[in-house]
Amino acid sequence: PPPPPPPPPRSKVLVLGGNGFVGNAICMEALSRGLEVASMSRSGRPKREDGWMSDVEWIKADALEPDSYIKYLSPIQSIVSCIGAFGSYKHAYEINGTANIRAAKAANDNGVERFVFISAKQYRYIESVPPMNGYFQGKRAAEEEIQKLFPSRSTILRPGMVYGVRYAGKRRIPLQLIGKPLAALTSLSPIKFLAKYPVFQLALTQPLPVETVRQVCNFFVVIGWGSGLPDVFLKGRSERIASSNWRRDTSSPGNRRHEVSCSMSRTTELDTSGDT
């Protein structure tokens, strides 16, 4: 008998927690760059309706239960995890840590090429203190396991507060009304000086617009290291990232995707100041 046909090429991005605030933004950015996009969450499709949503495959599954979503992984090239939650130590650690670890293991076992994890900025001395210790310790445990599973094919992004338009059901919450003034305040030199001290770090870290996070994230999903347009810098580095002009090249059938992969696993704290 003839050999079986090769499996179809992987070309889709799966956003874990894609129906949330940051996840929505990452889905929209990926679509704007010509990528196929799927979102996975326990609640599935968001309750509100936006035009772009019809272009996303909405998967209802639980990251803690890999058997509920393994069947969806065969066409997935890259995964972006936005999974996170606050609450009791047990709940926060399970969602931020265990759920992400299980998703990364399932991705690795099923041939997913890249894994991008939206983690949280690192705060010295604060991460072991209740009530936030479950959140931070879960994130760090997930970071460690993801980098073991995808040693040359993972990126960890660590933004601080992220602001923009958030939705609770159909209700619109304009976080930029708080985030923009805080960003302006925390960009002042005296405030940035105070923010170097651990006791002030959590309160005085400069917030980021969600547009920054979505551009940077999709850069790592698709392009990898290189130069780009937005004034977004990796803290301690000078590379500009995320070319907003890049789009998937669909001009010929041979160009399944336009990609330059990262050559290393990276852990990145996002910063808008360009400080080293």
PDB file of C-alpha atoms in Angstrom:
ATOM      1  CA  PRO A   1       0.000   0.000   0.000  1.00  0.00           C
ATOM      2  CA  PRO A   2       1.177   3.578  -0.577  1.00  0.00           C
ATOM      3  CA  PRO A   3       2.608   5.390   2.452  1.00  0.00           C
ATOM      4  CA  PRO A   4       0.158   7.532   4.401  1.00  0.00           C
ATOM      5  CA  PRO A   5       0.091  11.211   3.427  1.00  0.00           C
ATOM      6  CA  PRO A   6       2.145  13.554   5.612  1.00  0.00           C
ATOM      7  CA  PRO A   7       0.251  15.452   8.306  1.00  0.00           C
ATOM      8  CA  PRO A   8      -0.903  18.939   7.336  1.00  0.00           C
ATOM      9  CA  PRO A   9       1.579  21.729   8.214  1.00  0.00           C
ATOM     10  CA  ARG A  10       1.105  23.419  11.546  1.00  0.00           C
ATOM     11  CA  SER A  11       0.177  27.042  11.085  1.00  0.00           C
ATOM     12  CA  LYS A  12      -2.165  28.050  13.913  1.00  0.00           C
ATOM     13  CA  VAL A  13      -1.615  30.006  17.130  1.00  0.00           C
ATOM     14  CA  LEU A  14      -3.487  28.873  20.240  1.00  0.00           C
ATOM     15  CA  VAL A  15      -4.042  31.513  22.932  1.00  0.00           C
ATOM     16  CA  LEU A  16      -4.753  30.027  26.348  1.00  0.00           C
ATOM     17  CA  GLY A  17      -7.074  32.387  28.182  1.00  0.00           C
ATOM     18  CA  GLY A  18      -7.813  34.110  24.886  1.00  0.00           C
ATOM     19  CA  ASN A  19     -11.208  35.353  26.004  1.00  0.00           C
ATOM     20  CA  GLY A  20      -9.668  37.494  28.755  1.00  0.00           C
ATOM     21  CA  PHE A  21      -8.323  41.044  28.663  1.00  0.00           C
ATOM     22  CA  VAL A  22      -4.747  40.389  27.493  1.00  0.00           C
ATOM     23  CA  GLY A  23      -5.777  37.247  25.591  1.00  0.00           C
ATOM     24  CA  ASN A  24      -8.310  39.175  23.499  1.00  0.00           C
ATOM     25  CA  ALA A  25      -5.648  41.693  22.532  1.00  0.00           C
ATOM     26  CA  ILE A  26      -3.185  38.957  21.542  1.00  0.00           C
ATOM     27  CA  CYS A  27      -5.844  37.241  19.400  1.00  0.00           C
ATOM     28  CA  MET A  28      -6.620  40.502  17.594  1.00  0.00           C
ATOM     29  CA  GLU A  29      -2.946  41.234  16.958  1.00  0.00           C
ATOM     30  CA  ALA A  30      -2.308  37.739  15.603  1.00  0.00           C
ATOM     31  CA  LEU A  31      -5.287  38.054  13.252  1.00  0.00           C
ATOM     32  CA  SER A  32      -4.029  41.424  12.027  1.00  0.00           C
ATOM     33  CA  ARG A  33      -0.751  39.718  11.083  1.00  0.00           C
ATOM     34  CA  GLY A  34      -2.521  37.134   8.965  1.00  0.00           C
ATOM     35  CA  LEU A  35      -2.263  34.197  11.380  1.00  0.00           C
ATOM     36  CA  GLU A  36      -4.819  31.496  12.061  1.00  0.00           C
ATOM     37  CA  VAL A  37      -5.953  31.867  15.674  1.00  0.00           C
ATOM     38  CA  ALA A  38      -7.683  29.671  18.228  1.00  0.00           C
ATOM     39  CA  SER A  39      -8.528  30.540  21.835  1.00  0.00           C
ATOM     40  CA  MET A  40      -8.992  28.104  24.704  1.00  0.00           C
ATOM     41  CA  SER A  41     -10.627  28.792  28.047  1.00  0.00           C
ATOM     42  CA  ARG A  42     -13.082  27.197  30.451  1.00  0.00           C
ATOM     43  CA  SER A  43     -15.860  29.520  29.320  1.00  0.00           C
ATOM     44  CA  GLY A  44     -15.202  29.405  25.559  1.00  0.00           C
ATOM     45  CA  ARG A  45     -16.425  32.321  23.457  1.00  0.00           C
ATOM     46  CA  PRO A  46     -16.839  35.719  25.164  1.00  0.00           C
ATOM     47  CA  LYS A  47     -20.392  36.892  25.856  1.00  0.00           C
ATOM     48  CA  ARG A  48     -20.029  40.099  23.877  1.00  0.00           C
ATOM     49  CA  GLU A  49     -19.791  40.270  20.075  1.00  0.00           C
ATOM     50  CA  ASP A  50     -17.028  42.002  18.114  1.00  0.00           C
ATOM     51  CA  GLY A  51     -16.449  41.601  14.381  1.00  0.00           C
ATOM     52  CA  TRP A  52     -13.010  39.993  14.749  1.00  0.00           C
ATOM     53  CA  MET A  53     -14.347  37.203  16.955  1.00  0.00           C
ATOM     54  CA  SER A  54     -15.847  35.288  14.030  1.00  0.00           C
ATOM     55  CA  ASP A  55     -12.296  34.726  12.744  1.00  0.00           C
ATOM     56  CA  VAL A  56     -11.186  32.927  15.923  1.00  0.00           C
ATOM     57  CA  GLU A  57     -11.838  29.285  16.777  1.00  0.00           C
ATOM     58  CA  TRP A  58     -13.206  29.342  20.341  1.00  0.00           C
ATOM     59  CA  ILE A  59     -12.416  26.178  22.300  1.00  0.00           C
ATOM     60  CA  LYS A  60     -14.078  25.394  25.625  1.00  0.00           C
ATOM     61  CA  ALA A  61     -11.669  23.304  27.689  1.00  0.00           C
ATOM     62  CA  ASP A  62      -9.809  23.305  31.005  1.00  0.00           C
ATOM     63  CA  ALA A  63      -6.016  23.715  31.009  1.00  0.00           C
ATOM     64  CA  LEU A  64      -5.897  21.580  34.153  1.00  0.00           C
ATOM     65  CA  GLU A  65      -7.413  18.673  32.181  1.00  0.00           C
ATOM     66  CA  PRO A  66      -5.224  17.976  29.122  1.00  0.00           C
ATOM     67  CA  ASP A  67      -7.563  15.242  27.902  1.00  0.00           C
ATOM     68  CA  SER A  68     -10.141  17.961  27.248  1.00  0.00           C
ATOM     69  CA  TYR A  69      -7.986  19.703  24.610  1.00  0.00           C
ATOM     70  CA  ILE A  70      -5.266  17.354  23.283  1.00  0.00           C
ATOM     71  CA  LYS A  71      -7.396  16.707  20.206  1.00  0.00           C
ATOM     72  CA  TYR A  72      -7.119  20.395  19.260  1.00  0.00           C
ATOM     73  CA  LEU A  73      -3.288  20.554  19.290  1.00  0.00           C
ATOM     74  CA  SER A  74      -2.462  18.830  15.989  1.00  0.00           C
ATOM     75  CA  PRO A  75      -2.585  22.033  13.837  1.00  0.00           C
ATOM     76  CA  ILE A  76      -0.983  24.275  16.485  1.00  0.00           C
ATOM     77  CA  GLN A  77       2.436  25.762  15.769  1.00  0.00           C
ATOM     78  CA  SER A  78       2.702  28.160  18.742  1.00  0.00           C
ATOM     79  CA  ILE A  79       0.939  28.547  22.071  1.00  0.00           C
ATOM     80  CA  VAL A  80       0.610  31.764  24.042  1.00  0.00           C
ATOM     81  CA  SER A  81      -0.534  31.303  27.628  1.00  0.00           C
ATOM     82  CA  CYS A  82      -2.292  34.201  29.352  1.00  0.00           C
ATOM     83  CA  ILE A  83      -3.648  31.954  32.114  1.00  0.00           C
ATOM     84  CA  GLY A  84      -3.582  33.593  35.526  1.00  0.00           C
ATOM     85  CA  ALA A  85      -5.738  34.353  38.545  1.00  0.00           C
ATOM     86  CA  PHE A  86      -5.679  35.736  42.070  1.00  0.00           C
ATOM     87  CA  GLY A  87      -7.248  34.237  45.185  1.00  0.00           C
ATOM     88  CA  SER A  88      -6.219  31.923  47.991  1.00  0.00           C
ATOM     89  CA  TYR A  89      -2.725  30.454  47.882  1.00  0.00           C
ATOM     90  CA  LYS A  90      -4.027  27.071  46.697  1.00  0.00           C
ATOM     91  CA  HIS A  91      -6.247  28.540  43.973  1.00  0.00           C
ATOM     92  CA  ALA A  92      -3.676  31.057  42.710  1.00  0.00           C
ATOM     93  CA  TYR A  93      -0.884  28.476  42.592  1.00  0.00           C
ATOM     94  CA  GLU A  94      -3.080  25.954  40.787  1.00  0.00           C
ATOM     95  CA  ILE A  95      -4.125  28.414  38.075  1.00  0.00           C
ATOM     96  CA  ASN A  96      -0.840  30.297  37.626  1.00  0.00           C
ATOM     97  CA  GLY A  97       1.393  27.290  38.150  1.00  0.00           C
ATOM     98  CA  THR A  98      -0.207  23.864  37.724  1.00  0.00           C
ATOM     99  CA  ALA A  99      -2.523  24.787  34.831  1.00  0.00           C
ATOM    100  CA  ASN A 100       0.304  26.348  32.814  1.00  0.00           C
ATOM    101  CA  ILE A 101       2.656  23.448  33.540  1.00  0.00           C
ATOM    102  CA  ARG A 102       0.112  20.871  32.392  1.00  0.00           C
ATOM    103  CA  ALA A 103      -0.619  22.873  29.249  1.00  0.00           C
ATOM    104  CA  ALA A 104       3.099  23.139  28.449  1.00  0.00           C
ATOM    105  CA  LYS A 105       3.596  19.387  28.943  1.00  0.00           C
ATOM    106  CA  ALA A 106       0.651  18.598  26.682  1.00  0.00           C
ATOM    107  CA  ALA A 107       2.005  21.025  24.065  1.00  0.00           C
ATOM    108  CA  ASN A 108       5.463  19.473  24.174  1.00  0.00           C
ATOM    109  CA  ASP A 109       4.086  15.921  23.975  1.00  0.00           C
ATOM    110  CA  ASN A 110       1.982  16.833  20.948  1.00  0.00           C
ATOM    111  CA  GLY A 111       4.549  18.562  18.764  1.00  0.00           C
ATOM    112  CA  VAL A 112       3.826  22.255  19.389  1.00  0.00           C
ATOM    113  CA  GLU A 113       6.895  24.200  18.223  1.00  0.00           C
ATOM    114  CA  ARG A 114       6.911  27.311  20.442  1.00  0.00           C
ATOM    115  CA  PHE A 115       5.528  28.356  23.813  1.00  0.00           C
ATOM    116  CA  VAL A 116       5.169  31.980  24.952  1.00  0.00           C
ATOM    117  CA  PHE A 117       4.152  32.585  28.561  1.00  0.00           C
ATOM    118  CA  ILE A 118       2.744  35.870  29.856  1.00  0.00           C
ATOM    119  CA  SER A 119       4.108  35.830  33.384  1.00  0.00           C
ATOM    120  CA  ALA A 120       4.513  38.726  35.834  1.00  0.00           C
ATOM    121  CA  LYS A 121       7.243  41.188  36.703  1.00  0.00           C
ATOM    122  CA  GLN A 122       9.651  39.941  39.326  1.00  0.00           C
ATOM    123  CA  TYR A 123       9.547  41.708  42.693  1.00  0.00           C
ATOM    124  CA  ARG A 124      12.294  40.997  45.211  1.00  0.00           C
ATOM    125  CA  TYR A 125      11.197  40.130  48.765  1.00  0.00           C
ATOM    126  CA  ILE A 126       7.497  40.544  47.945  1.00  0.00           C
ATOM    127  CA  GLU A 127       6.778  37.312  46.099  1.00  0.00           C
ATOM    128  CA  SER A 128       6.891  35.117  49.211  1.00  0.00           C
ATOM    129  CA  VAL A 129       4.543  37.336  51.236  1.00  0.00           C
ATOM    130  CA  PRO A 130       0.773  36.618  51.482  1.00  0.00           C
ATOM    131  CA  PRO A 131      -1.699  37.269  49.959  1.00  0.00           C
ATOM    132  CA  MET A 132       0.151  37.387  46.593  1.00  0.00           C
ATOM    133  CA  ASN A 133       2.605  34.538  47.186  1.00  0.00           C
ATOM    134  CA  GLY A 134       0.466  31.892  45.478  1.00  0.00           C
ATOM    135  CA  TYR A 135       0.214  34.059  42.368  1.00  0.00           C
ATOM    136  CA  PHE A 136       3.934  34.774  42.065  1.00  0.00           C
ATOM    137  CA  GLN A 137       5.183  31.352  43.126  1.00  0.00           C
ATOM    138  CA  GLY A 138       2.837  29.700  40.647  1.00  0.00           C
ATOM    139  CA  LYS A 139       4.128  31.936  37.844  1.00  0.00           C
ATOM    140  CA  ARG A 140       7.776  31.169  38.691  1.00  0.00           C
ATOM    141  CA  ALA A 141       7.132  27.418  38.854  1.00  0.00           C
ATOM    142  CA  ALA A 142       5.484  27.580  35.416  1.00  0.00           C
ATOM    143  CA  GLU A 143       8.391  29.616  34.005  1.00  0.00           C
ATOM    144  CA  GLU A 144      10.905  27.011  35.177  1.00  0.00           C
ATOM    145  CA  GLU A 145       8.979  24.061  33.734  1.00  0.00           C
ATOM    146  CA  ILE A 146       8.246  25.777  30.405  1.00  0.00           C
ATOM    147  CA  GLN A 147      11.929  26.533  29.901  1.00  0.00           C
ATOM    148  CA  LYS A 148      12.802  22.899  30.649  1.00  0.00           C
ATOM    149  CA  LEU A 149      10.219  21.614  28.171  1.00  0.00           C
ATOM    150  CA  PHE A 150      11.017  24.194  25.460  1.00  0.00           C
ATOM    151  CA  PRO A 151      14.681  25.027  26.139  1.00  0.00           C
ATOM    152  CA  SER A 152      15.295  26.744  22.797  1.00  0.00           C
ATOM    153  CA  ARG A 153      11.701  27.469  21.793  1.00  0.00           C
ATOM    154  CA  SER A 154      10.140  29.411  24.658  1.00  0.00           C
ATOM    155  CA  THR A 155       9.767  33.033  25.678  1.00  0.00           C
ATOM    156  CA  ILE A 156       8.722  34.291  29.114  1.00  0.00           C
ATOM    157  CA  LEU A 157       7.330  37.833  29.185  1.00  0.00           C
ATOM    158  CA  ARG A 158       7.084  39.657  32.518  1.00  0.00           C
ATOM    159  CA  PRO A 159       4.959  42.798  32.283  1.00  0.00           C
ATOM    160  CA  GLY A 160       3.863  44.776  35.307  1.00  0.00           C
ATOM    161  CA  MET A 161       0.359  46.258  35.417  1.00  0.00           C
ATOM    162  CA  VAL A 162      -1.308  46.194  31.987  1.00  0.00           C
ATOM    163  CA  TYR A 163      -3.989  48.733  31.107  1.00  0.00           C
ATOM    164  CA  GLY A 164      -6.516  49.172  28.325  1.00  0.00           C
ATOM    165  CA  VAL A 165     -10.206  48.451  27.742  1.00  0.00           C
ATOM    166  CA  ARG A 166     -11.273  45.398  29.725  1.00  0.00           C
ATOM    167  CA  TYR A 167     -14.654  43.677  29.617  1.00  0.00           C
ATOM    168  CA  ALA A 168     -16.599  41.996  32.406  1.00  0.00           C
ATOM    169  CA  GLY A 169     -19.204  40.141  30.387  1.00  0.00           C
ATOM    170  CA  LYS A 170     -20.539  42.887  28.142  1.00  0.00           C
ATOM    171  CA  ARG A 171     -19.585  45.683  30.524  1.00  0.00           C
ATOM    172  CA  ARG A 172     -16.695  47.894  29.391  1.00  0.00           C
ATOM    173  CA  ILE A 173     -14.044  48.817  31.989  1.00  0.00           C
ATOM    174  CA  PRO A 174     -11.607  51.534  30.797  1.00  0.00           C
ATOM    175  CA  LEU A 175      -8.477  50.645  32.787  1.00  0.00           C
ATOM    176  CA  GLN A 176      -6.549  53.300  30.872  1.00  0.00           C
ATOM    177  CA  LEU A 177      -8.248  55.949  33.018  1.00  0.00           C
ATOM    178  CA  ILE A 178      -6.044  54.676  35.843  1.00  0.00           C
ATOM    179  CA  GLY A 179      -3.179  53.189  33.848  1.00  0.00           C
ATOM    180  CA  LYS A 180      -2.253  56.198  31.722  1.00  0.00           C
ATOM    181  CA  PRO A 181      -1.889  58.669  34.635  1.00  0.00           C
ATOM    182  CA  LEU A 182       0.066  56.038  36.594  1.00  0.00           C
ATOM    183  CA  ALA A 183       2.336  55.454  33.594  1.00  0.00           C
ATOM    184  CA  ALA A 184       3.000  59.194  33.356  1.00  0.00           C
ATOM    185  CA  LEU A 185       3.651  59.463  37.103  1.00  0.00           C
ATOM    186  CA  THR A 186       5.960  56.452  37.294  1.00  0.00           C
ATOM    187  CA  SER A 187       7.982  57.702  34.309  1.00  0.00           C
ATOM    188  CA  LEU A 188       9.244  60.665  36.371  1.00  0.00           C
ATOM    189  CA  SER A 189      12.861  60.349  37.459  1.00  0.00           C
ATOM    190  CA  PRO A 190      12.230  60.690  41.234  1.00  0.00           C
ATOM    191  CA  ILE A 191       9.549  57.989  41.104  1.00  0.00           C
ATOM    192  CA  LYS A 192      11.765  55.693  39.020  1.00  0.00           C
ATOM    193  CA  PHE A 193      14.495  56.159  41.625  1.00  0.00           C
ATOM    194  CA  LEU A 194      12.135  55.149  44.444  1.00  0.00           C
ATOM    195  CA  ALA A 195      10.909  52.166  42.421  1.00  0.00           C
ATOM    196  CA  LYS A 196      14.376  50.633  42.655  1.00  0.00           C
ATOM    197  CA  TYR A 197      13.752  49.950  46.347  1.00  0.00           C
ATOM    198  CA  PRO A 198      11.884  46.676  47.021  1.00  0.00           C
ATOM    199  CA  VAL A 199       9.385  48.284  49.395  1.00  0.00           C
ATOM    200  CA  PHE A 200       8.125  50.557  46.580  1.00  0.00           C
ATOM    201  CA  GLN A 201       8.463  48.225  43.580  1.00  0.00           C
ATOM    202  CA  LEU A 202       4.952  46.813  43.459  1.00  0.00           C
ATOM    203  CA  ALA A 203       3.268  50.212  43.751  1.00  0.00           C
ATOM    204  CA  LEU A 204       5.630  52.213  41.530  1.00  0.00           C
ATOM    205  CA  THR A 205       6.375  49.895  38.607  1.00  0.00           C
ATOM    206  CA  GLN A 206       5.460  51.642  35.346  1.00  0.00           C
ATOM    207  CA  PRO A 207       2.246  50.208  33.816  1.00  0.00           C
ATOM    208  CA  LEU A 208       2.159  49.131  30.166  1.00  0.00           C
ATOM    209  CA  PRO A 209      -0.610  49.571  27.574  1.00  0.00           C
ATOM    210  CA  VAL A 210      -2.063  46.275  26.406  1.00  0.00           C
ATOM    211  CA  GLU A 211      -1.107  47.234  22.824  1.00  0.00           C
ATOM    212  CA  THR A 212       2.562  46.974  23.841  1.00  0.00           C
ATOM    213  CA  VAL A 213       2.132  43.502  25.314  1.00  0.00           C
ATOM    214  CA  ARG A 214       0.191  42.199  22.323  1.00  0.00           C
ATOM    215  CA  GLN A 215       2.773  43.461  19.804  1.00  0.00           C
ATOM    216  CA  VAL A 216       5.729  42.107  21.739  1.00  0.00           C
ATOM    217  CA  CYS A 217       4.034  38.766  22.317  1.00  0.00           C
ATOM    218  CA  ASN A 218       3.189  38.255  18.653  1.00  0.00           C
ATOM    219  CA  PHE A 219       6.709  39.257  17.692  1.00  0.00           C
ATOM    220  CA  PHE A 220       8.076  36.349  19.702  1.00  0.00           C
ATOM    221  CA  VAL A 221       5.379  33.996  18.424  1.00  0.00           C
ATOM    222  CA  VAL A 222       6.138  34.677  14.776  1.00  0.00           C
ATOM    223  CA  ILE A 223       9.355  36.554  14.108  1.00  0.00           C
ATOM    224  CA  GLY A 224      11.805  36.067  16.958  1.00  0.00           C
ATOM    225  CA  TRP A 225      14.692  38.415  17.739  1.00  0.00           C
ATOM    226  CA  GLY A 226      15.364  41.322  15.445  1.00  0.00           C
ATOM    227  CA  SER A 227      14.555  45.000  14.965  1.00  0.00           C
ATOM    228  CA  GLY A 228      11.166  46.633  14.881  1.00  0.00           C
ATOM    229  CA  LEU A 229       9.203  49.853  15.172  1.00  0.00           C
ATOM    230  CA  PRO A 230       7.509  50.469  18.530  1.00  0.00           C
ATOM    231  CA  ASP A 231       9.473  52.170  21.296  1.00  0.00           C
ATOM    232  CA  VAL A 232       9.350  49.065  23.429  1.00  0.00           C
ATOM    233  CA  PHE A 233      12.578  47.823  24.919  1.00  0.00           C
ATOM    234  CA  LEU A 234      13.669  44.774  26.768  1.00  0.00           C
ATOM    235  CA  LYS A 235      14.900  45.935  30.126  1.00  0.00           C
ATOM    236  CA  GLY A 236      18.664  45.927  30.033  1.00  0.00           C
ATOM    237  CA  ARG A 237      18.750  45.542  26.232  1.00  0.00           C
ATOM    238  CA  SER A 238      18.649  47.923  23.283  1.00  0.00           C
ATOM    239  CA  GLU A 239      16.775  45.810  20.725  1.00  0.00           C
ATOM    240  CA  ARG A 240      13.546  47.324  19.465  1.00  0.00           C
ATOM    241  CA  ILE A 241      10.934  44.688  18.910  1.00  0.00           C
ATOM    242  CA  ALA A 242       7.686  43.835  17.161  1.00  0.00           C
ATOM    243  CA  SER A 243       7.480  45.321  13.692  1.00  0.00           C
ATOM    244  CA  SER A 244       3.937  46.608  13.356  1.00  0.00           C
ATOM    245  CA  ASN A 245       4.256  46.459   9.570  1.00  0.00           C
ATOM    246  CA  TRP A 246       4.906  42.712   9.459  1.00  0.00           C
ATOM    247  CA  ARG A 247       2.149  40.519   7.992  1.00  0.00           C
ATOM    248  CA  ARG A 248       2.019  36.900   7.005  1.00  0.00           C
ATOM    249  CA  ASP A 249       3.225  36.434   3.425  1.00  0.00           C
ATOM    250  CA  THR A 250       0.413  34.729   1.523  1.00  0.00           C
ATOM    251  CA  SER A 251       1.526  35.797  -1.950  1.00  0.00           C
ATOM    252  CA  SER A 252       2.450  32.261  -2.975  1.00  0.00           C
ATOM    253  CA  PRO A 253       1.450  28.766  -1.816  1.00  0.00           C
ATOM    254  CA  GLY A 254       5.021  28.013  -0.786  1.00  0.00           C
ATOM    255  CA  ASN A 255       5.026  30.749   1.858  1.00  0.00           C
ATOM    256  CA  ARG A 256       3.122  28.927   4.578  1.00  0.00           C
ATOM    257  CA  ARG A 257       4.458  31.332   7.170  1.00  0.00           C
ATOM    258  CA  HIS A 258       7.101  34.010   7.434  1.00  0.00           C
ATOM    259  CA  GLU A 259       9.175  33.197  10.457  1.00  0.00           C
ATOM    260  CA  VAL A 260      12.568  33.670  12.005  1.00  0.00           C
ATOM    261  CA  SER A 261      12.588  31.659  15.219  1.00  0.00           C
ATOM    262  CA  CYS A 262      14.293  32.718  18.430  1.00  0.00           C
ATOM    263  CA  SER A 263      17.591  30.924  18.783  1.00  0.00           C
ATOM    264  CA  MET A 264      17.407  30.866  22.580  1.00  0.00           C
ATOM    265  CA  SER A 265      14.888  30.653  25.371  1.00  0.00           C
ATOM    266  CA  ARG A 266      14.375  34.147  26.750  1.00  0.00           C
ATOM    267  CA  THR A 267      13.002  35.595  29.966  1.00  0.00           C
ATOM    268  CA  THR A 268      12.096  39.222  29.452  1.00  0.00           C
ATOM    269  CA  GLU A 269      10.862  41.944  31.770  1.00  0.00           C
ATOM    270  CA  LEU A 270       8.938  44.436  29.674  1.00  0.00           C
ATOM    271  CA  ASP A 271       9.787  48.081  30.193  1.00  0.00           C
ATOM    272  CA  THR A 272       8.937  51.226  28.234  1.00  0.00           C
ATOM    273  CA  SER A 273      11.721  53.456  29.463  1.00  0.00           C
ATOM    274  CA  GLY A 274      14.696  51.915  27.675  1.00  0.00           C
ATOM    275  CA  ASP A 275      16.652  51.932  30.946  1.00  0.00           C
ATOM    276  CA  THR A 276      19.379  49.384  31.459  1.00  0.00           C
TER     277      THR A 276
END
